[in-house]
CSV table of C-alpha atoms and ligand atoms in Angstrom, one decimal:
chain,number,residue,atom,x,y,z
A,404,MET,CA,-11.7,50.2,227.8
A,405,VAL,CA,-12.5,47.7,224.7
A,406,VAL,CA,-14.5,49.8,221.9
A,407,LEU,CA,-16.6,47.9,219.6
A,408,VAL,CA,-17.1,49.8,215.7
A,409,LEU,CA,-19.6,49.0,213.2
A,410,GLY,CA,-19.4,49.1,209.8
A,411,SER,CA,-16.5,49.6,207.0
A,412,GLY,CA,-16.2,52.9,205.4
A,413,ALA,CA,-14.3,56.0,205.6
A,414,ARG,CA,-15.9,56.8,208.6
A,415,GLU,CA,-15.3,54.0,210.4
A,416,HIS,CA,-11.7,54.1,209.7
A,417,ALA,CA,-12.0,57.8,211.4
A,418,LEU,CA,-13.2,57.0,214.4
A,419,VAL,CA,-11.4,53.7,214.7
A,420,HIS,CA,-8.5,56.0,213.9
A,421,SER,CA,-9.5,58.5,216.9
A,422,LEU,CA,-10.3,56.1,219.3
A,423,THR,CA,-6.8,54.0,219.3
A,424,ARG,CA,-5.4,57.9,219.9
A,425,ASP,CA,-7.5,57.7,223.2
A,426,PRO,CA,-5.2,57.1,226.1
A,427,SER,CA,-8.5,55.2,228.3
A,428,VAL,CA,-8.9,52.8,225.1
A,429,ASP,CA,-7.3,49.8,225.4
A,430,ALA,CA,-8.1,48.0,222.4
A,431,VAL,CA,-10.3,48.6,219.4
A,432,LEU,CA,-12.2,46.2,217.5
A,433,ALA,CA,-14.2,46.6,214.7
A,434,LEU,CA,-16.7,44.9,212.8
A,435,PRO,CA,-16.3,44.5,209.8
A,436,GLY,CA,-13.8,46.7,209.2
A,437,ASN,CA,-11.2,47.3,206.0
A,438,PRO,CA,-8.3,46.6,204.9
A,439,GLY,CA,-6.6,50.6,206.7
A,440,ILE,CA,-9.3,49.9,209.8
A,441,ALA,CA,-7.1,46.5,210.1
A,442,ALA,CA,-3.5,48.0,210.4
A,443,LEU,CA,-5.0,49.5,213.3
A,444,ALA,CA,-7.9,47.5,214.9
A,445,ARG,CA,-8.5,43.6,215.0
A,446,CYS,CA,-11.3,43.5,212.1
A,447,LEU,CA,-14.0,40.4,212.8
A,448,PRO,CA,-16.2,39.2,210.6
A,449,GLY,CA,-19.7,39.5,210.6
A,450,ASP,CA,-23.4,41.4,209.7
A,451,PRO,CA,-23.2,44.7,212.0
A,452,ALA,CA,-26.6,44.5,211.1
A,453,ASP,CA,-27.6,41.6,212.8
A,454,PRO,CA,-28.4,42.2,216.3
A,455,ARG,CA,-28.1,38.5,217.8
A,456,SER,CA,-24.6,38.1,216.4
A,457,VAL,CA,-23.1,41.6,217.2
A,458,VAL,CA,-24.2,40.6,220.8
A,459,GLU,CA,-22.5,38.2,220.7
A,460,VAL,CA,-19.4,39.4,219.8
A,461,VAL,CA,-20.0,42.0,222.4
A,462,LEU,CA,-20.0,39.7,225.6
A,463,ALA,CA,-17.6,36.8,223.9
A,464,GLU,CA,-14.9,39.8,223.4
A,465,GLY,CA,-15.7,42.2,226.4
A,466,VAL,CA,-16.6,45.4,224.7
A,467,ASP,CA,-17.4,48.5,227.1
A,468,LEU,CA,-18.6,50.7,224.8
A,469,VAL,CA,-20.4,49.8,221.1
A,470,VAL,CA,-20.0,52.7,218.4
A,471,VAL,CA,-22.5,51.9,215.7
A,472,GLY,CA,-21.3,53.9,212.1
A,473,PRO,CA,-23.9,53.2,209.5
A,474,GLU,CA,-27.4,54.0,209.8
A,475,ALA,CA,-28.5,49.9,208.9
A,476,PRO,CA,-27.4,48.5,212.4
A,477,LEU,CA,-29.2,51.7,214.2
A,478,VAL,CA,-32.2,50.5,212.0
A,479,ALA,CA,-32.1,47.0,212.7
A,480,GLY,CA,-32.4,47.3,216.4
A,481,VAL,CA,-28.4,47.0,216.9
A,482,ALA,CA,-27.8,49.4,219.9
A,483,ASP,CA,-31.3,48.3,221.6
A,484,ALA,CA,-29.8,44.5,221.4
A,485,VAL,CA,-26.6,45.9,222.9
A,486,ARG,CA,-28.1,48.0,225.9
A,487,ALA,CA,-30.8,45.2,226.7
A,488,ALA,CA,-27.2,43.1,227.5
A,489,GLY,CA,-25.9,45.6,229.2
A,490,VAL,CA,-23.3,47.4,227.7
A,491,ASP,CA,-22.8,50.8,226.6
A,492,CYS,CA,-24.3,51.4,223.4
A,493,PHE,CA,-23.1,55.0,220.9
A,494,GLY,CA,-26.3,55.2,218.6
A,495,PRO,CA,-30.1,55.4,219.0
A,496,GLY,CA,-32.1,52.0,219.2
A,497,ALA,CA,-34.7,51.4,216.3
A,498,GLY,CA,-37.5,54.2,217.1
A,499,ALA,CA,-35.2,57.2,217.6
A,500,ALA,CA,-33.1,56.1,214.6
A,501,ARG,CA,-36.6,56.3,212.3
A,502,LEU,CA,-35.8,60.6,212.4
A,503,GLU,CA,-33.6,59.5,209.7
A,504,GLY,CA,-34.7,55.9,208.3
A,505,SER,CA,-38.1,57.8,207.6
A,506,LYS,CA,-38.5,61.0,206.3
A,507,ALA,CA,-42.0,61.5,207.0
A,508,PHE,CA,-41.4,60.5,210.6
A,509,ALA,CA,-38.3,63.3,210.6
A,510,LYS,CA,-40.9,65.9,209.4
A,511,GLU,CA,-43.6,64.8,212.1
A,512,VAL,CA,-41.1,65.2,214.5
A,513,MET,CA,-40.0,68.4,213.2
A,514,ALA,CA,-43.5,69.8,213.5
A,515,ALA,CA,-44.5,68.5,216.9
A,516,ALA,CA,-40.9,70.3,218.2
A,517,GLY,CA,-41.1,73.5,215.9
A,518,VAL,CA,-37.9,72.6,214.1
A,519,PRO,CA,-37.9,75.3,211.0
A,520,THR,CA,-37.7,72.9,207.9
A,521,ALA,CA,-39.0,72.9,204.5
A,522,ALA,CA,-42.6,72.6,204.1
A,523,ALA,CA,-43.1,69.2,203.0
A,524,HIS,CA,-46.1,66.7,201.5
A,525,VAL,CA,-46.4,63.0,202.0
A,526,CYS,CA,-47.8,61.3,199.0
A,527,THR,CA,-48.8,57.6,198.2
A,528,THR,CA,-50.2,58.3,195.2
A,529,LEU,CA,-49.0,60.0,191.8
A,530,ALA,CA,-51.8,62.1,191.8
A,531,GLN,CA,-50.8,63.3,195.9
A,532,VAL,CA,-47.4,63.7,194.0
A,533,GLU,CA,-48.9,66.3,191.0
A,534,GLU,CA,-50.8,68.6,193.7
A,535,ALA,CA,-47.6,68.6,195.9
A,536,LEU,CA,-45.4,69.7,192.5
A,537,ASP,CA,-48.5,72.4,192.0
A,538,ALA,CA,-48.5,73.3,195.5
A,539,THR,CA,-44.0,74.1,195.7
A,540,GLY,CA,-43.5,74.8,192.3
A,541,ALA,CA,-40.3,74.7,191.1
A,542,PRO,CA,-37.1,73.6,191.8
A,543,TYR,CA,-38.7,70.3,192.5
A,544,VAL,CA,-37.6,68.3,195.6
A,545,VAL,CA,-38.5,64.9,195.6
A,546,LYS,CA,-37.6,62.5,198.5
A,547,GLU,CA,-38.0,58.7,198.6
A,548,ASP,CA,-39.6,58.1,202.3
A,549,GLY,CA,-36.9,55.3,203.5
A,550,LEU,CA,-33.3,54.8,203.6
A,551,ALA,CA,-31.4,55.2,200.3
A,552,ALA,CA,-27.6,56.0,201.0
A,553,GLY,CA,-28.0,60.0,200.1
A,554,LYS,CA,-29.3,58.7,196.2
A,555,GLY,CA,-33.3,58.6,196.8
A,556,VAL,CA,-33.4,62.4,196.7
A,557,VAL,CA,-34.1,64.6,193.3
A,558,VAL,CA,-33.7,68.3,192.9
A,559,THR,CA,-34.8,69.4,189.7
A,560,GLU,CA,-36.7,72.1,187.5
A,561,ASP,CA,-37.5,69.7,185.1
A,562,ARG,CA,-41.5,68.2,186.6
A,563,GLY,CA,-41.3,65.2,184.0
A,564,ALA,CA,-37.8,63.9,185.7
A,565,ALA,CA,-39.5,65.0,189.0
A,566,LEU,CA,-42.6,62.8,188.5
A,567,GLN,CA,-40.3,59.5,187.3
A,568,HIS,CA,-38.8,59.9,190.1
A,569,ALA,CA,-41.9,59.4,192.6
A,570,ASP,CA,-43.2,57.3,190.4
A,571,ALA,CA,-40.3,54.6,190.6
A,572,CYS,CA,-40.6,55.4,194.4
A,573,LEU,CA,-44.2,54.5,194.7
A,574,SER,CA,-43.3,51.6,192.9
A,575,ARG,CA,-41.3,49.9,195.5
A,576,GLU,CA,-43.3,47.8,198.2
A,577,GLY,CA,-44.9,50.6,200.9
A,578,GLY,CA,-43.7,53.0,198.4
A,579,THR,CA,-44.0,56.9,200.4
A,580,VAL,CA,-42.4,60.1,198.5
A,581,VAL,CA,-41.9,63.3,200.3
A,582,VAL,CA,-42.3,66.3,198.3
A,583,GLU,CA,-40.6,69.6,200.0
A,584,GLU,CA,-40.7,72.8,199.1
A,585,HIS,CA,-36.8,73.8,198.3
A,586,LEU,CA,-34.8,75.6,200.4
A,587,ASP,CA,-32.1,77.9,199.1
A,588,GLY,CA,-28.7,78.6,200.9
A,589,PRO,CA,-25.1,77.2,201.4
A,590,GLU,CA,-25.3,74.1,203.3
A,591,VAL,CA,-24.2,72.8,206.9
A,592,SER,CA,-24.0,69.8,208.4
A,593,LEU,CA,-23.6,70.0,212.3
A,594,PHE,CA,-23.0,66.5,214.9
A,595,CYS,CA,-24.8,66.9,217.6
A,596,LEU,CA,-24.0,64.3,220.5
A,597,SER,CA,-27.1,63.6,222.6
A,598,ASP,CA,-27.2,61.5,225.7
A,599,GLY,CA,-30.9,61.4,225.6
A,600,THR,CA,-31.3,64.6,227.5
A,601,ASP,CA,-27.9,66.9,226.7
A,602,VAL,CA,-26.5,67.9,223.9
A,603,VAL,CA,-23.4,69.2,222.4
A,604,ALA,CA,-22.4,70.1,219.3
A,605,LEU,CA,-19.4,69.3,217.6
A,606,ASP,CA,-17.5,72.2,214.9
A,607,PRO,CA,-19.9,72.5,211.9
A,608,ALA,CA,-18.7,70.5,208.2
A,609,GLN,CA,-19.7,71.1,205.1
A,610,ASP,CA,-20.2,68.4,202.2
A,611,PHE,CA,-20.5,68.0,198.7
A,612,LYS,CA,-23.4,65.7,197.2
A,613,ARG,CA,-23.1,66.1,193.7
A,614,VAL,CA,-21.1,64.0,191.7
A,615,GLY,CA,-19.6,66.6,189.6
A,616,GLU,CA,-17.6,69.9,189.6
A,617,GLY,CA,-19.8,73.2,190.2
A,618,ASP,CA,-22.8,70.7,192.0
A,619,THR,CA,-23.6,69.3,188.9
A,620,GLY,CA,-24.8,65.9,188.2
A,621,PRO,CA,-26.4,63.0,190.2
A,622,ASN,CA,-26.3,63.4,194.3
A,623,THR,CA,-23.9,60.6,196.2
A,624,GLY,CA,-22.8,59.3,198.9
A,625,GLY,CA,-20.3,62.7,199.5
A,626,MET,CA,-17.6,63.7,197.5
A,627,GLY,CA,-15.8,65.3,200.2
A,628,ALA,CA,-15.8,67.8,202.9
A,629,TYR,CA,-14.1,70.5,204.9
A,630,SER,CA,-14.2,71.9,208.6
A,631,PRO,CA,-14.9,74.4,210.1
A,632,THR,CA,-17.3,76.9,207.8
A,633,ALA,CA,-15.6,79.8,209.0
A,634,TRP,CA,-17.9,81.7,206.8
A,635,ALA,CA,-20.8,80.7,209.0
A,636,PRO,CA,-22.1,83.1,211.3
A,637,ALA,CA,-20.5,83.0,215.0
A,638,HIS,CA,-24.1,82.3,216.7
A,639,LEU,CA,-25.3,79.4,213.9
A,640,VAL,CA,-24.3,76.7,216.4
A,641,PRO,CA,-26.0,78.1,219.5
A,642,GLN,CA,-28.8,78.9,217.2
A,643,VAL,CA,-29.3,75.3,215.9
A,644,LEU,CA,-29.0,73.9,219.5
A,645,ASP,CA,-31.6,76.1,221.0
A,646,THR,CA,-34.2,75.7,217.4
A,647,VAL,CA,-33.2,72.2,216.4
A,648,ALA,CA,-31.3,70.0,218.3
A,649,ARG,CA,-32.7,70.2,221.8
A,650,PRO,CA,-36.5,70.6,220.9
A,651,THR,CA,-36.0,67.0,218.8
A,652,VAL,CA,-34.1,65.2,221.4
A,653,VAL,CA,-36.8,66.7,224.0
A,654,GLU,CA,-39.7,65.5,221.6
A,655,MET,CA,-38.1,61.9,221.1
A,656,ALA,CA,-37.6,61.8,225.1
A,657,ARG,CA,-41.1,63.0,225.5
A,658,ARG,CA,-42.3,59.8,222.9
A,659,GLY,CA,-40.4,57.5,225.1
A,660,MET,CA,-37.6,57.4,222.1
A,661,PRO,CA,-34.7,59.1,223.9
A,662,PHE,CA,-32.4,59.7,221.2
A,663,VAL,CA,-28.3,58.7,222.5
A,664,GLY,CA,-26.1,58.8,219.9
A,665,LEU,CA,-25.5,61.4,217.1
A,666,LEU,CA,-28.3,63.6,215.7
A,667,TYR,CA,-26.6,64.9,212.5
A,668,VAL,CA,-28.5,68.4,211.5
A,669,GLY,CA,-28.5,68.9,207.7
A,670,LEU,CA,-29.2,73.0,207.4
A,671,ALA,CA,-29.5,75.1,204.3
A,672,LEU,CA,-29.2,78.9,205.7
A,673,THR,CA,-31.6,80.5,204.2
A,674,ARG,CA,-32.8,84.1,204.2
A,675,SER,CA,-35.5,83.0,206.9
A,676,GLY,CA,-32.9,81.8,208.9
A,677,PRO,CA,-31.2,77.9,208.9
A,678,ARG,CA,-33.9,75.0,208.0
A,679,VAL,CA,-33.7,71.8,208.3
A,680,VAL,CA,-32.6,69.9,205.0
A,681,GLU,CA,-32.1,66.7,206.8
A,682,PHE,CA,-31.7,64.3,209.5
A,683,ASN,CA,-29.7,61.5,209.9
A,684,ALA,CA,-29.2,59.4,213.0
A,685,ARG,CA,-25.3,58.7,212.8
A,686,PHE,CA,-22.1,60.5,211.9
A,687,GLY,CA,-22.0,61.5,208.3
A,688,ASP,CA,-19.4,60.8,205.7
A,689,PRO,CA,-17.6,62.4,204.3
A,690,GLU,CA,-17.7,65.4,207.0
A,691,THR,CA,-16.5,63.0,210.2
A,692,GLN,CA,-13.6,62.1,208.2
A,693,VAL,CA,-12.6,66.1,208.3
A,694,VAL,CA,-14.4,66.9,211.9
A,695,LEU,CA,-12.1,64.3,213.8
A,696,ALA,CA,-9.4,65.1,211.6
A,697,ARG,CA,-9.6,68.3,214.0
A,698,LEU,CA,-11.1,66.9,217.5
A,699,ARG,CA,-8.5,66.7,220.1
A,700,THR,CA,-10.5,66.1,223.2
A,701,PRO,CA,-10.1,62.0,223.5
A,702,LEU,CA,-12.9,60.9,221.2
A,703,ALA,CA,-13.9,57.5,223.7
A,704,GLY,CA,-14.5,59.5,226.7
A,705,VAL,CA,-16.9,61.5,224.7
A,706,LEU,CA,-18.9,59.1,223.2
A,707,ARG,CA,-19.1,57.1,226.5
A,708,ALA,CA,-19.9,60.1,228.8
A,709,ALA,CA,-23.2,60.0,225.7
A,710,ALA,CA,-23.7,56.8,226.0
A,711,ARG,CA,-24.0,56.9,229.8
A,712,GLY,CA,-26.1,60.1,229.7
A,713,GLU,CA,-23.6,62.0,231.1
A,714,LEU,CA,-22.8,64.6,228.8
A,715,THR,CA,-23.0,67.3,231.3
A,716,THR,CA,-19.8,66.2,233.2
A,717,LEU,CA,-17.8,66.7,229.9
A,718,PRO,CA,-15.8,69.6,229.8
A,719,PRO,CA,-16.0,71.6,226.7
A,720,LEU,CA,-14.3,70.1,223.4
A,721,GLU,CA,-10.9,71.0,222.2
A,722,TRP,CA,-10.3,71.8,218.7
A,723,ASP,CA,-7.4,72.2,216.3
A,724,PRO,CA,-8.0,75.8,215.1
A,725,ARG,CA,-6.4,74.3,211.8
A,726,PRO,CA,-9.1,73.6,208.8
A,727,SER,CA,-9.3,70.2,206.9
A,728,VAL,CA,-10.2,69.1,203.7
A,729,ASN,CA,-11.4,66.0,202.6
A,730,VAL,CA,-11.1,64.5,198.4
A,731,VAL,CA,-13.1,61.4,198.0
A,732,VAL,CA,-11.2,59.3,195.7
A,733,ALA,CA,-14.8,57.8,193.9
A,734,ALA,CA,-14.2,54.5,191.5
A,735,GLU,CA,-14.9,54.9,187.8
A,736,HIS,CA,-18.9,55.0,187.1
A,737,TYR,CA,-19.5,56.0,190.9
A,738,PRO,CA,-22.4,56.7,191.6
A,739,SER,CA,-24.2,54.6,189.0
A,740,THR,CA,-22.3,51.5,188.9
A,741,PRO,CA,-18.6,51.4,190.1
A,742,ALA,CA,-15.8,49.4,189.1
A,743,THR,CA,-14.3,47.5,191.5
A,744,GLY,CA,-11.1,45.2,191.6
A,745,ASP,CA,-8.6,47.2,190.5
A,746,PRO,CA,-5.0,47.9,192.1
A,747,VAL,CA,-5.2,51.1,194.4
A,748,THR,CA,-1.6,52.6,194.7
A,749,GLY,CA,0.3,55.3,196.2
A,750,ILE,CA,-1.7,55.3,199.6
A,751,ASP,CA,2.1,55.4,201.7
A,752,ASP,CA,3.4,57.5,198.9
A,753,ALA,CA,-0.1,60.2,199.4
A,754,GLU,CA,0.7,59.7,203.4
A,755,GLN,CA,4.5,62.0,203.1
A,756,VAL,CA,2.6,65.4,201.9
A,757,PRO,CA,2.6,67.0,205.3
A,758,GLY,CA,-0.5,66.8,207.2
A,759,VAL,CA,-1.9,64.2,205.2
A,760,HIS,CA,-3.9,61.2,206.1
A,761,VAL,CA,-5.8,58.4,204.0
A,762,LEU,CA,-8.9,56.7,205.1
A,763,HIS,CA,-9.8,53.3,203.6
A,764,ALA,CA,-13.8,53.3,202.4
A,765,GLY,CA,-14.2,50.8,199.5
A,766,THR,CA,-11.4,48.6,199.0
A,767,ARG,CA,-10.2,44.7,199.8
A,768,GLY,CA,-6.9,43.1,200.2
A,769,GLY,CA,-4.0,44.1,202.0
A,770,PRO,CA,-0.2,45.8,201.4
A,771,GLY,CA,0.6,44.8,197.9
A,772,THR,CA,-2.9,43.7,197.0
A,773,LEU,CA,-5.0,46.2,198.0
A,774,VAL,CA,-7.9,46.7,195.3
A,775,SER,CA,-10.9,48.8,195.4
A,776,ALA,CA,-14.4,47.5,196.6
A,777,GLY,CA,-16.5,49.9,196.6
A,778,GLY,CA,-18.0,53.4,194.9
A,779,ARG,CA,-15.8,55.9,197.3
A,780,VAL,CA,-12.9,54.0,197.5
A,781,LEU,CA,-10.6,56.5,200.0
A,782,SER,CA,-10.8,60.1,201.7
A,783,VAL,CA,-7.9,61.7,201.7
A,784,VAL,CA,-7.8,64.0,204.8
A,785,ALA,CA,-5.5,67.1,205.0
A,786,VAL,CA,-4.8,69.8,208.2
A,787,ALA,CA,-3.3,72.8,207.4
A,788,ASP,CA,-2.9,76.5,208.5
A,789,ASP,CA,-5.5,77.7,206.1
A,790,LEU,CA,-8.2,76.0,203.9
A,791,ALA,CA,-6.5,77.3,200.9
A,792,GLN,CA,-3.4,75.2,201.9
A,793,ALA,CA,-5.4,72.2,202.5
A,794,ARG,CA,-6.6,72.1,199.7
A,795,GLU,CA,-3.5,72.3,198.1
A,796,ARG,CA,-2.3,69.0,200.7
A,797,ALA,CA,-5.6,67.1,200.1
A,798,TYR,CA,-5.4,67.1,196.3
A,799,GLU,CA,-1.5,66.8,195.9
A,800,ALA,CA,-1.8,63.4,198.0
A,801,VAL,CA,-4.4,62.6,195.7
A,802,ALA,CA,-2.1,63.2,192.6
A,803,ARG,CA,0.1,60.3,194.0
A,804,ILE,CA,-2.5,57.7,194.5
A,805,GLY,CA,-3.2,55.1,191.6
A,806,LEU,CA,-6.6,53.6,190.5
A,807,ARG,CA,-7.6,53.2,187.1
A,808,GLY,CA,-10.6,55.2,186.0
A,809,SER,CA,-11.1,57.2,189.4
A,810,HIS,CA,-12.6,60.5,189.9
A,811,THR,CA,-12.5,63.1,192.6
A,812,ARG,CA,-14.5,66.9,192.7
A,813,PRO,CA,-11.9,69.2,191.4
A,814,ASP,CA,-13.6,71.8,193.7
A,815,ILE,CA,-13.8,70.9,197.4
A,816,ALA,CA,-13.9,73.9,199.6
A,817,LEU,CA,-12.7,75.7,196.8
A,818,ALA,CA,-15.6,78.4,196.9
A,819,ALA,CA,-14.7,79.0,200.4
A,820,ALA,CA,-11.0,79.1,200.2
A,821,GLU,CA,-11.7,82.0,198.0
A,822,GLY,CA,-13.8,83.3,199.9
A,823,ARG,CA,-17.0,83.0,197.9
A,824,VAL,CA,-19.5,81.4,200.4
A,825,THR,CA,-21.3,83.6,202.2
A,826,ALA,CA,-24.3,83.1,204.6
A,827,PRO,CA,-27.7,85.1,203.9
A,828,GLU,CA,-28.9,88.0,205.6
A,829,GLU,CA,-31.7,87.1,207.8
A,830,GLY,CA,-34.6,89.0,207.4
B,1931,AMP,P1,-31.3,64.0,202.0
B,1931,AMP,O1,-31.2,63.5,201.2
B,1931,AMP,O2,-32.9,64.8,202.5
B,1931,AMP,O3,-30.2,65.1,202.4
B,1931,AMP,O4,-30.7,65.2,200.5
B,1931,AMP,C1,-29.8,65.3,199.8
B,1931,AMP,C2,-29.3,66.4,199.8
B,1931,AMP,O5,-30.9,67.0,198.1
B,1931,AMP,C3,-29.5,67.1,200.1
B,1931,AMP,O6,-28.1,67.8,201.3
B,1931,AMP,C4,-29.3,68.9,199.6
B,1931,AMP,O7,-28.3,69.3,198.8
B,1931,AMP,C5,-30.7,68.3,198.5
B,1931,AMP,N1,-31.8,68.5,199.3
B,1931,AMP,C6,-32.4,68.1,200.0
B,1931,AMP,N2,-33.8,68.6,200.4
B,1931,AMP,C7,-33.7,69.4,200.0
B,1931,AMP,C8,-34.7,70.8,200.2
B,1931,AMP,N3,-36.3,70.8,200.8
B,1931,AMP,N4,-34.3,72.3,199.3
B,1931,AMP,C9,-32.6,72.1,198.6
B,1931,AMP,N5,-32.4,70.7,198.6
B,1931,AMP,C10,-32.9,70.1,199.1
B,1932,LIG,N1,-22.4,63.2,204.6
B,1932,LIG,C1,-24.3,62.9,204.6
B,1932,LIG,C2,-24.6,61.9,204.7
B,1932,LIG,O1,-23.3,60.8,206.1
B,1932,LIG,O2,-25.3,61.2,204.3
């Protein structure tokens, strides 16, 4: 089979890495890809969010399966266009992708499906926001309604800061904000494969969204991750499948917008049980890098089964029991105004650390001329016998990377490795 991966980040590099190892795959193409992906797959120029040019490539190259990485092509209807051309696509259509594209829509679907989530107030005026802030109390959670690359959410004790963020969001065209009840408890990301009817969960991961040590500073796209979440209760995955993923997939099918692809369930494990913090309509970044590092079942077969509505025929997924850790190497000044164009060195040396591989996110150029080209530059992934060793290996590899002004979070997976993360007793 010929597989086309859309996107250019470390998530897509991880997808390509796994797909090239699947014996049923003859060739992997990427649009547009990145320098790391180019070492494994043929990269094609173009805009992955332009349905017409993606379909042209799919037909010209004889692609059998399209795997959509980022959200923008989904929201733009690329998956609809690929399916209309008669080709399998792993990724929801524009209608179903609104589960990610609009937080207000996601809340409406969750309410209809009886999915446990934070109480929410959808607001279009500052007066409504003030009323909602009074209703929820501090800490305040204010979310921009549309896509914001993980940066549209402000969680703060400071009412003035909450109002300021709401005001900035409302002043944009069609501005809508969602004010939510604050959910307290450790977060888990659960990837649920869906073929429109059936759902299969991947192993859970935990993401680190804030830029600074100890969850300080602004939200980012994600500074690192680890998998599995050994501290979480064993019943978590079946419970979330029953109370969140399946009811959501059923509700979307009922609305005539079957969800085919990856339903990313972001959860907070609260004292009243797991509650949904967010849905995404695609693989999460940086969690994909740690989840796929442990998946032993060949990936293309899994994604094709989902794309074809054949998940029930899939045997249980097989996993490497060893944990994995991903430390993101971010450019100077990320997430505000990341520096670009700085030489990136030491990747080969980093990959000499046992169990380590390095995935490209924001890079351009080639061997010897590689430079930074985005906020998150690399994902350094390590697999080891335990979480402490996986961390050690990841950070040892990070130390071998050269990038002027770059920064990493020093505490990825630290609390879990030290046994300091616990799920609250449900009561
Ligand atoms: P979102 O874009 O909705 O995923 O939010 C980004 C991050 O903000 C989440 O991963 C949480 O860390 C935090 N967050 C979002 N909603 C809430 C909430 N209701 N309560 C507490 N934290 C939240
Ligand atoms: N890791 C969070 C996201 O992909 O949105």
